[in-house]
PDB file of C-alpha atoms and ligand atoms in Angstrom:
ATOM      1  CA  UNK A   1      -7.129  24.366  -1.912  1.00 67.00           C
ATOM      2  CA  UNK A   2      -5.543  23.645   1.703  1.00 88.00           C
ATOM      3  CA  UNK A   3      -5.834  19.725   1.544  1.00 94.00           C
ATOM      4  CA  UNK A   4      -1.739  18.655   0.279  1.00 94.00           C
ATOM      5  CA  UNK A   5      -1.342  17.504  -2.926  1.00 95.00           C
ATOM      6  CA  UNK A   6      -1.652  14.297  -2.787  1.00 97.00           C
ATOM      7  CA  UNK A   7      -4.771  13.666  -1.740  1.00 98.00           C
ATOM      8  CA  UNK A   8      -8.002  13.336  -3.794  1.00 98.00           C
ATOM      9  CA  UNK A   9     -11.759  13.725  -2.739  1.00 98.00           C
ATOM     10  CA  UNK A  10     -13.905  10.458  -4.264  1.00 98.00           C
ATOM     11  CA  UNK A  11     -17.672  11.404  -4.611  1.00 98.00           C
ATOM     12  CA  UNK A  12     -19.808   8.583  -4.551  1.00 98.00           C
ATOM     13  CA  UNK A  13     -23.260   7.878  -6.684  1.00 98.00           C
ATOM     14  CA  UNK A  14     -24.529  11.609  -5.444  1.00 98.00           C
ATOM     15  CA  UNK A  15     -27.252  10.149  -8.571  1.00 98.00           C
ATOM     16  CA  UNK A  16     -31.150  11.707  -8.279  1.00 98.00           C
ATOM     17  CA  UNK A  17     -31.853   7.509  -7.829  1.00 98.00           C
ATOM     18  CA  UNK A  18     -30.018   7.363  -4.504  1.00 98.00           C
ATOM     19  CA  UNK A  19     -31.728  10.597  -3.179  1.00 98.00           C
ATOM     20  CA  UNK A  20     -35.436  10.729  -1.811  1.00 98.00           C
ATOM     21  CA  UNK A  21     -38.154  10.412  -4.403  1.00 97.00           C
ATOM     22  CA  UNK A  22     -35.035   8.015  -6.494  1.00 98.00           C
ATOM     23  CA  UNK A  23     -36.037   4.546  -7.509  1.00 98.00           C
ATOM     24  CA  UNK A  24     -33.347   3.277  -5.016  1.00 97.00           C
ATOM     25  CA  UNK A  25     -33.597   6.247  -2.225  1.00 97.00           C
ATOM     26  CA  UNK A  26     -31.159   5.942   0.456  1.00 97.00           C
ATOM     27  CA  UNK A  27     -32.951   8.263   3.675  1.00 96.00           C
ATOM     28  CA  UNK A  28     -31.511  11.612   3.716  1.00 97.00           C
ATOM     29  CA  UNK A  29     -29.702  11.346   0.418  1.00 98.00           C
ATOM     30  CA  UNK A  30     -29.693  14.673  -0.831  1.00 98.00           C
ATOM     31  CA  UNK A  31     -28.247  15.833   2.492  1.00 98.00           C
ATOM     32  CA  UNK A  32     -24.662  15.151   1.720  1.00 98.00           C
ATOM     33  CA  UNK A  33     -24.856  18.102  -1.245  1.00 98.00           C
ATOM     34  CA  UNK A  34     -24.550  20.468   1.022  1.00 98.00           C
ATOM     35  CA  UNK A  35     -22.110  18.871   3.076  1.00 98.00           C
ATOM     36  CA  UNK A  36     -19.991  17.675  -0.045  1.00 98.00           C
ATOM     37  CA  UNK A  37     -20.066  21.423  -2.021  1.00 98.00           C
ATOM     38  CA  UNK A  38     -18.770  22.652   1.476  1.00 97.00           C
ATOM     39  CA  UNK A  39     -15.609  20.740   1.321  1.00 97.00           C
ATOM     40  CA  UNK A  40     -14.791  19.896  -2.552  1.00 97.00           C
ATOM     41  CA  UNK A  41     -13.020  23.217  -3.001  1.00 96.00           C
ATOM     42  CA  UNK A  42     -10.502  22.486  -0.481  1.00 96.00           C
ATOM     43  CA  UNK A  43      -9.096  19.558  -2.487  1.00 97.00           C
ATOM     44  CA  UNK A  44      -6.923  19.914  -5.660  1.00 96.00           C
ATOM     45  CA  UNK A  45      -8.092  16.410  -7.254  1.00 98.00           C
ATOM     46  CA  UNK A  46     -12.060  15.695  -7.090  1.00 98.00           C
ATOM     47  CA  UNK A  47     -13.122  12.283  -8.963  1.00 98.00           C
ATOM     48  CA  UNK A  48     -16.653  11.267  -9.066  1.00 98.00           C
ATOM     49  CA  UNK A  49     -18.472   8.191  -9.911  1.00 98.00           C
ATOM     50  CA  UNK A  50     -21.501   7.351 -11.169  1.00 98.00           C
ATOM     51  CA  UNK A  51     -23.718   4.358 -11.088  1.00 98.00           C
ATOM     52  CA  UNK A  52     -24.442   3.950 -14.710  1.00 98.00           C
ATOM     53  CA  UNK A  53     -26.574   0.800 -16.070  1.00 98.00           C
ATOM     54  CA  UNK A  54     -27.994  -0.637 -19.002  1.00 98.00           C
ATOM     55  CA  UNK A  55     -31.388  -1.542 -18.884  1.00 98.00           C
ATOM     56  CA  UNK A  56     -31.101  -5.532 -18.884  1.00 98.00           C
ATOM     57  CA  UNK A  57     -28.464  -5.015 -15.438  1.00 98.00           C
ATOM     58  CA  UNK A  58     -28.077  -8.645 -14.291  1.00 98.00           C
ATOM     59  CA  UNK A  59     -28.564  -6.444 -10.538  1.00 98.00           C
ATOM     60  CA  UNK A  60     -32.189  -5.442 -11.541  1.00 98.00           C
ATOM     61  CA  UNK A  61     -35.113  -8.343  -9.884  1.00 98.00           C
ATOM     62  CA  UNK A  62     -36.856  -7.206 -12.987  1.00 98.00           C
ATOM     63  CA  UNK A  63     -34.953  -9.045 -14.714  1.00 98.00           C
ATOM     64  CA  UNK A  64     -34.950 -12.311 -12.864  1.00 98.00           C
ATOM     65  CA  UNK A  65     -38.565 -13.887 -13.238  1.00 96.00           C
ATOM     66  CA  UNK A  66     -40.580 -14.012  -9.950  1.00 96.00           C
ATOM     67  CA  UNK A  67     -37.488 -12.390  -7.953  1.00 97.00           C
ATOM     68  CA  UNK A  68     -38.380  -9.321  -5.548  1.00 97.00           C
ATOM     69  CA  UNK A  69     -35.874  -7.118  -5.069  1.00 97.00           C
ATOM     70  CA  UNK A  70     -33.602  -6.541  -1.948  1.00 96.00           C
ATOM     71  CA  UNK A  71     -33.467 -10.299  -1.643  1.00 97.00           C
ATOM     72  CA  UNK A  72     -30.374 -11.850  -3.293  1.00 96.00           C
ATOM     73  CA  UNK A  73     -29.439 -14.506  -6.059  1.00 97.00           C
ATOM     74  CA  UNK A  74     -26.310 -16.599  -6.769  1.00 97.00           C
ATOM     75  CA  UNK A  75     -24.311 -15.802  -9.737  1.00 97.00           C
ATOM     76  CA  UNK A  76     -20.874 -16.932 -11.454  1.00 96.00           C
ATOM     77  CA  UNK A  77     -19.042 -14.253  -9.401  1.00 97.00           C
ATOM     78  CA  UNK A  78     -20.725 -15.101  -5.892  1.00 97.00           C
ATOM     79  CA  UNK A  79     -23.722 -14.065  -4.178  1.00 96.00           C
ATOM     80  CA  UNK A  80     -25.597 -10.728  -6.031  1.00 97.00           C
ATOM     81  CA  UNK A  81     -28.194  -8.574  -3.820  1.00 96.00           C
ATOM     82  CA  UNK A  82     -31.013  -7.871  -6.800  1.00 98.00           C
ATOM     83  CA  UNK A  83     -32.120  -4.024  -6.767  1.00 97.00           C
ATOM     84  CA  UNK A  84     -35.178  -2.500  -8.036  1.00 98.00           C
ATOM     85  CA  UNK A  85     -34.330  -0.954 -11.240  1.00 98.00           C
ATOM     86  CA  UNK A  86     -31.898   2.544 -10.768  1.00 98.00           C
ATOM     87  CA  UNK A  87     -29.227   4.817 -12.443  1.00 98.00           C
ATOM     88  CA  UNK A  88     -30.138   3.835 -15.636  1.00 98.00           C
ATOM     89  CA  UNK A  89     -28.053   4.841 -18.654  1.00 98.00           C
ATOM     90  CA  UNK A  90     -29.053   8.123 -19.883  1.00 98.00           C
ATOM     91  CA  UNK A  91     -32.174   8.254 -17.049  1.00 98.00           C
ATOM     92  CA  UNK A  92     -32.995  11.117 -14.748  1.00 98.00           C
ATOM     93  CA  UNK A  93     -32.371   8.968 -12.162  1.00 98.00           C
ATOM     94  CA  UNK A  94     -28.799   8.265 -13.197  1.00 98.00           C
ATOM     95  CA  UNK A  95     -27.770  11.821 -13.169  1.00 98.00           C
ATOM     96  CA  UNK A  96     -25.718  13.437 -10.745  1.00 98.00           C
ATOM     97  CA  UNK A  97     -28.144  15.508  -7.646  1.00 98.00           C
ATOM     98  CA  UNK A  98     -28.889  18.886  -9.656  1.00 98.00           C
ATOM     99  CA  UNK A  99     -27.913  20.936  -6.835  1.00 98.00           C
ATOM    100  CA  UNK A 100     -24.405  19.180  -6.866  1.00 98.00           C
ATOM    101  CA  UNK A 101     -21.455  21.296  -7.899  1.00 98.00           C
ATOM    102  CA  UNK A 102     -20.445  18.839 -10.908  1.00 95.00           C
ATOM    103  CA  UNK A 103     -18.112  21.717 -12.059  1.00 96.00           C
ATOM    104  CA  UNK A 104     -15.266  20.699  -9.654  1.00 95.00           C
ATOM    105  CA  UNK A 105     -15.103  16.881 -10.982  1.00 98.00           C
ATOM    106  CA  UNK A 106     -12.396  16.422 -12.567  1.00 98.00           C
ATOM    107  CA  UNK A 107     -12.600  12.778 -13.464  1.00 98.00           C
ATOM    108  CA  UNK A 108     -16.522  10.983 -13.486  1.00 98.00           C
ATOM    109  CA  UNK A 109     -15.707   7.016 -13.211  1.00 98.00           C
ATOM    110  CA  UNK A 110     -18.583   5.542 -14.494  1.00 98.00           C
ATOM    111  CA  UNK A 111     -19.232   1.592 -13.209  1.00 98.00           C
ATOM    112  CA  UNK A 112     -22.073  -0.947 -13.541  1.00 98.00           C
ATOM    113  CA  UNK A 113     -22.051  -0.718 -17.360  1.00 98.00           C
ATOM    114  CA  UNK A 114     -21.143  -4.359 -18.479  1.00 98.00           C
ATOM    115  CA  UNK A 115     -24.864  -6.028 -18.196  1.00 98.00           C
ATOM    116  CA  UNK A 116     -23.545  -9.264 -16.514  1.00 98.00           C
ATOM    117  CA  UNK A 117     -21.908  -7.614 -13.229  1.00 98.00           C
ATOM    118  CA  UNK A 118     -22.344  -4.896 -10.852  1.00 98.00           C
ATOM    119  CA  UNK A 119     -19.727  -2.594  -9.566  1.00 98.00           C
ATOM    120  CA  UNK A 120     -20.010  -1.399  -6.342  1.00 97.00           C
ATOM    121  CA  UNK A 121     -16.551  -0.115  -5.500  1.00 98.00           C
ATOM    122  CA  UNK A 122     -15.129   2.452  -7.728  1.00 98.00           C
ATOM    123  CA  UNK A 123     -11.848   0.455  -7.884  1.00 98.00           C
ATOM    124  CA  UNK A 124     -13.454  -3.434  -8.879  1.00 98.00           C
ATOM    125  CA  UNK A 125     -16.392  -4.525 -10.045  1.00 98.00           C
ATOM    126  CA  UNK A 126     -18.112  -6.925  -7.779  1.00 97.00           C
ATOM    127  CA  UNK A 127     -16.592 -10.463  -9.732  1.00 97.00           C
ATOM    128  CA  UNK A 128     -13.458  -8.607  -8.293  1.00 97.00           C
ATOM    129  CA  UNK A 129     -11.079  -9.097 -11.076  1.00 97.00           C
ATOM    130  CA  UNK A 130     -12.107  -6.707 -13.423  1.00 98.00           C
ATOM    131  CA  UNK A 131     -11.164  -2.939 -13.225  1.00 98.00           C
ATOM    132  CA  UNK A 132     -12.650   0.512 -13.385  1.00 98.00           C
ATOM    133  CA  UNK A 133      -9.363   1.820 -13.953  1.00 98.00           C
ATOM    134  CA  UNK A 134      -9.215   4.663 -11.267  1.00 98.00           C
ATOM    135  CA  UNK A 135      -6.212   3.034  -9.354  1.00 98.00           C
ATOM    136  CA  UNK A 136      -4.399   4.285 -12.883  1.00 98.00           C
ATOM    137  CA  UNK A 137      -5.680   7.561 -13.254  1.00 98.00           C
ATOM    138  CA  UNK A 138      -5.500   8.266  -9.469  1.00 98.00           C
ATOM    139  CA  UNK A 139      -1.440   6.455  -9.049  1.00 98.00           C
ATOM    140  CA  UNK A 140      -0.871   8.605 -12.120  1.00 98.00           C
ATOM    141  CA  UNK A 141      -2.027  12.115 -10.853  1.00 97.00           C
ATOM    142  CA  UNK A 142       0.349  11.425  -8.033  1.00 98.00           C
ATOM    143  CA  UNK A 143      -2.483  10.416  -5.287  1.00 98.00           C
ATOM    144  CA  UNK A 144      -1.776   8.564  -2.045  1.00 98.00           C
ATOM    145  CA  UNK A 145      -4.731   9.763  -0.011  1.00 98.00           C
ATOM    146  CA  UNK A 146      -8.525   9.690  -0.552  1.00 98.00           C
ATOM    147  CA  UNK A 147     -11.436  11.376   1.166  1.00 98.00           C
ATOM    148  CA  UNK A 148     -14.791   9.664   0.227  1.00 98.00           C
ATOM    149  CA  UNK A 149     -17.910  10.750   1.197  1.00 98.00           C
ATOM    150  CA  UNK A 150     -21.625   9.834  -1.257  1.00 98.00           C
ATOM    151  CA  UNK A 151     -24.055   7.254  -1.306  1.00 98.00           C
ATOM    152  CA  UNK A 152     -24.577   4.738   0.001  1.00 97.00           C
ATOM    153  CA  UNK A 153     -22.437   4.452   3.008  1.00 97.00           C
ATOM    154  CA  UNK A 154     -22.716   0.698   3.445  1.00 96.00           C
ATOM    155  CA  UNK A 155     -22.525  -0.157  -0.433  1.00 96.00           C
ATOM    156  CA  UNK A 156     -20.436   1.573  -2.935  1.00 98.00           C
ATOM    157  CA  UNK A 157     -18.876   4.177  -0.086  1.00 98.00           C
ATOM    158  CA  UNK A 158     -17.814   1.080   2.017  1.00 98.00           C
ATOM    159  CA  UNK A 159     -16.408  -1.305  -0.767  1.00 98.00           C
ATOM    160  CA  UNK A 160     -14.756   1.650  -2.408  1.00 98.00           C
ATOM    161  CA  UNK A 161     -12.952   2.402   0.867  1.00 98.00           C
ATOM    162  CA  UNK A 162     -12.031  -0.778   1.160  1.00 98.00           C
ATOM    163  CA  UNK A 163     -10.659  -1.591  -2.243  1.00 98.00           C
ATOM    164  CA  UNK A 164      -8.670   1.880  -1.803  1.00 98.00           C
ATOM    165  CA  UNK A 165      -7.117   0.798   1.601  1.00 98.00           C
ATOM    166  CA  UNK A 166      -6.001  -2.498  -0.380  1.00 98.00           C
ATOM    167  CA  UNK A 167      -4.733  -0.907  -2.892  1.00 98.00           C
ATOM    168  CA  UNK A 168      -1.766   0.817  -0.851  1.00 98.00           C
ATOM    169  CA  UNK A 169      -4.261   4.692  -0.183  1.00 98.00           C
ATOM    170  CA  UNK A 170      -4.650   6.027   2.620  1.00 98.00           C
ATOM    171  CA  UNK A 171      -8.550   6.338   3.387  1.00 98.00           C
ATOM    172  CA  UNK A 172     -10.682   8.558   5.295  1.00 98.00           C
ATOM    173  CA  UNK A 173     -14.842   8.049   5.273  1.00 98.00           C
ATOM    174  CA  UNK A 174     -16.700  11.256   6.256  1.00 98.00           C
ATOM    175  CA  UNK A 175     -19.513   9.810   7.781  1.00 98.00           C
ATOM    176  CA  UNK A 176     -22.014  13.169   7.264  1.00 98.00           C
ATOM    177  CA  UNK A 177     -21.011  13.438   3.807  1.00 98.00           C
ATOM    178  CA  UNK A 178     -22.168   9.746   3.535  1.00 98.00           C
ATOM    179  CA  UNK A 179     -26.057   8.088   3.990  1.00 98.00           C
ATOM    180  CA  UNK A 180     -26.761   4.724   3.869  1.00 97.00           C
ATOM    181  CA  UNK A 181     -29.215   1.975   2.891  1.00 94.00           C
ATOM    182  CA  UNK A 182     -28.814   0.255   5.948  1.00 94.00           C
ATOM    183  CA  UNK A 183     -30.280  -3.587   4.225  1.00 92.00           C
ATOM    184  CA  UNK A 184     -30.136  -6.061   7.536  1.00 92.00           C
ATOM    185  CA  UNK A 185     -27.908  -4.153   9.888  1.00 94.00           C
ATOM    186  CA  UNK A 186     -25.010  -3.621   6.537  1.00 95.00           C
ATOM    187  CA  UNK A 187     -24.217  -0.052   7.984  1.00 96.00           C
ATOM    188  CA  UNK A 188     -22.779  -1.384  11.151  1.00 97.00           C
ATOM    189  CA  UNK A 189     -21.372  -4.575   9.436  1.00 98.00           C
ATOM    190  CA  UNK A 190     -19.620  -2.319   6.865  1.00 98.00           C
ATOM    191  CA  UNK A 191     -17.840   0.297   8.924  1.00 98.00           C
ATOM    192  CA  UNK A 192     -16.278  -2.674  10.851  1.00 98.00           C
ATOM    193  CA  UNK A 193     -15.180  -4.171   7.718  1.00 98.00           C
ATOM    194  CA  UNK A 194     -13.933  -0.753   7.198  1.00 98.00           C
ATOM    195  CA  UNK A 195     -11.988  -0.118  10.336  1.00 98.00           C
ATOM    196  CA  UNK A 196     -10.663  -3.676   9.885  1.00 98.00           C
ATOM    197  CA  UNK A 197      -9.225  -2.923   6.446  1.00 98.00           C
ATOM    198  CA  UNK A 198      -7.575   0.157   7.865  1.00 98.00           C
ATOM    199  CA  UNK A 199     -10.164   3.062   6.618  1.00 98.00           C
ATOM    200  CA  UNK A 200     -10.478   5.977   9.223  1.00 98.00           C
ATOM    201  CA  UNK A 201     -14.450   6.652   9.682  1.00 98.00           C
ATOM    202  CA  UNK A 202     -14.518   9.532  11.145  1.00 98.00           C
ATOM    203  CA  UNK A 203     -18.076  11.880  11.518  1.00 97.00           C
ATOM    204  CA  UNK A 204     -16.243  15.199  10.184  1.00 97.00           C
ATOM    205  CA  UNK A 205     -13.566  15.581   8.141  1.00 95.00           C
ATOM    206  CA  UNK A 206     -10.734  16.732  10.335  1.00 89.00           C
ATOM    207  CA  UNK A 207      -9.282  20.069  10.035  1.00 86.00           C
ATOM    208  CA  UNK A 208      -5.536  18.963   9.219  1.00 72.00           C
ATOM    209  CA  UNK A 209      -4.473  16.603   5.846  1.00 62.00           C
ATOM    210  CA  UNK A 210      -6.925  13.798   6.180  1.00 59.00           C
TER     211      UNK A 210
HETATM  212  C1  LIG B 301     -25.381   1.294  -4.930  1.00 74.98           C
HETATM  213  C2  LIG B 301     -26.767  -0.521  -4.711  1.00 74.98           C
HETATM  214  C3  LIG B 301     -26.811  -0.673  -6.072  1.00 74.98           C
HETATM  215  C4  LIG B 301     -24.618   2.386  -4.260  1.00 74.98           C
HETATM  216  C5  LIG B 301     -25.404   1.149  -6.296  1.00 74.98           C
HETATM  217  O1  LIG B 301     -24.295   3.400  -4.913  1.00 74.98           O
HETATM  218  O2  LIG B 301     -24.307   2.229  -3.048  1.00 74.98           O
HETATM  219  N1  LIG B 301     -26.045   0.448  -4.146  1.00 74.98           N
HETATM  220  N2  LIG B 301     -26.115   0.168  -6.869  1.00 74.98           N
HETATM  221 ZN1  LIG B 302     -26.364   0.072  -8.963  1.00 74.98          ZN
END
């Protein structure tokens, strides 16, 4: 371990889904194993989370008559992009990439479970007032700096980041350890939000305490 105690690494939906031949394949997926195995063992705290639905997920355009997905509907909570039907409960598609070292997570934050909202950030689900309770677990372990890296870079990577940064962390986003979906131009829109909300998006993590 030469990262400094404080400091966690936050693996993102690294899920067979978000990985090519996945029901919601982000391009390149599976290409931030490698990348993620390669620096896991040089942090003492390592916390993944995992997209984890029921079948009737208010985010699935299966479940809206007539509604295709990657277009986007209005619910109680705001606007809701609808998703062809991924990570579900129990699925194949839900688990973790099989060449993933899941031995080093110490924590697995599961979110997207309650049927009638999605969760994209690891910290709030997306009606924004209910919590996943890793700001808790994480304030409790003594944590004040994350490292995220995982899939995808412009959805649960980018509002995780930012939820962190609001919450008080210090946040780095290792951009080769990351792969995005990319929806309308959201990878560029999202790392400014990032940058705005203080994150540091860097390409590679840096060699000192990131
Ligand atoms: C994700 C869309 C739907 C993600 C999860 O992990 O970025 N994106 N569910
Ligand atoms: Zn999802």
């Amino acid at each position: 371990m030469i990262r400094p105690d404080d400091t966690a690494l936050i693996v993102v939906d690294v899920q067979n889904d978000f990985c090519t031949g996945g029901a919601l394949a982000v391009a390149g997926g599976e290409q931030v194993v490698p990348v993620i195995n390669g620096i896991m063992p040089e942090f003492g705290t390592v916390v993944f989370t995992q997209d984890w639905h029921p079948a009737e997920h208010v985010s699935f355009a299966a479940n809206h008559a007539g509604a295709e997905p990657f277009t986007s509907i209005r619910l109680d909570y705001g606007e809701q992009t609808l998703w062809p039907v991924h990570c579900v409960q129990g699925s194949r598609g839900a688990a973790f990439h099989p060449d993933l070292d899941d031995s080093r997570a110490q924590m697995v934050v599961r979110k997207g479970f309650r049927p009638g909202i999605d969760s994209y950030s690891a910290f709030f689900e997306n009606d924004r007032e209910t919590v996943t309770g890793l700001r808790g677990y994480l304030v409790s372990r003594g944590i004040r700096r994350l490292v995220l890296g995982g899939l995808a870079t412009d959805f649960c990577v980018a509002w995780s980041a930012v939820d962190a940064a609001s919450l008080g962390f210090d946040v780095t986003v290792v951009l080769e350890a990351c792969r995005a979906i990319d929806l309308d131009g959201s990878l560029a829109a999202q790392v400014d939000v990032m940058r705005s909300a203080g994150v540091s998006v860097v390409e590679a993590l840096p060699a000192g305490p990131a």
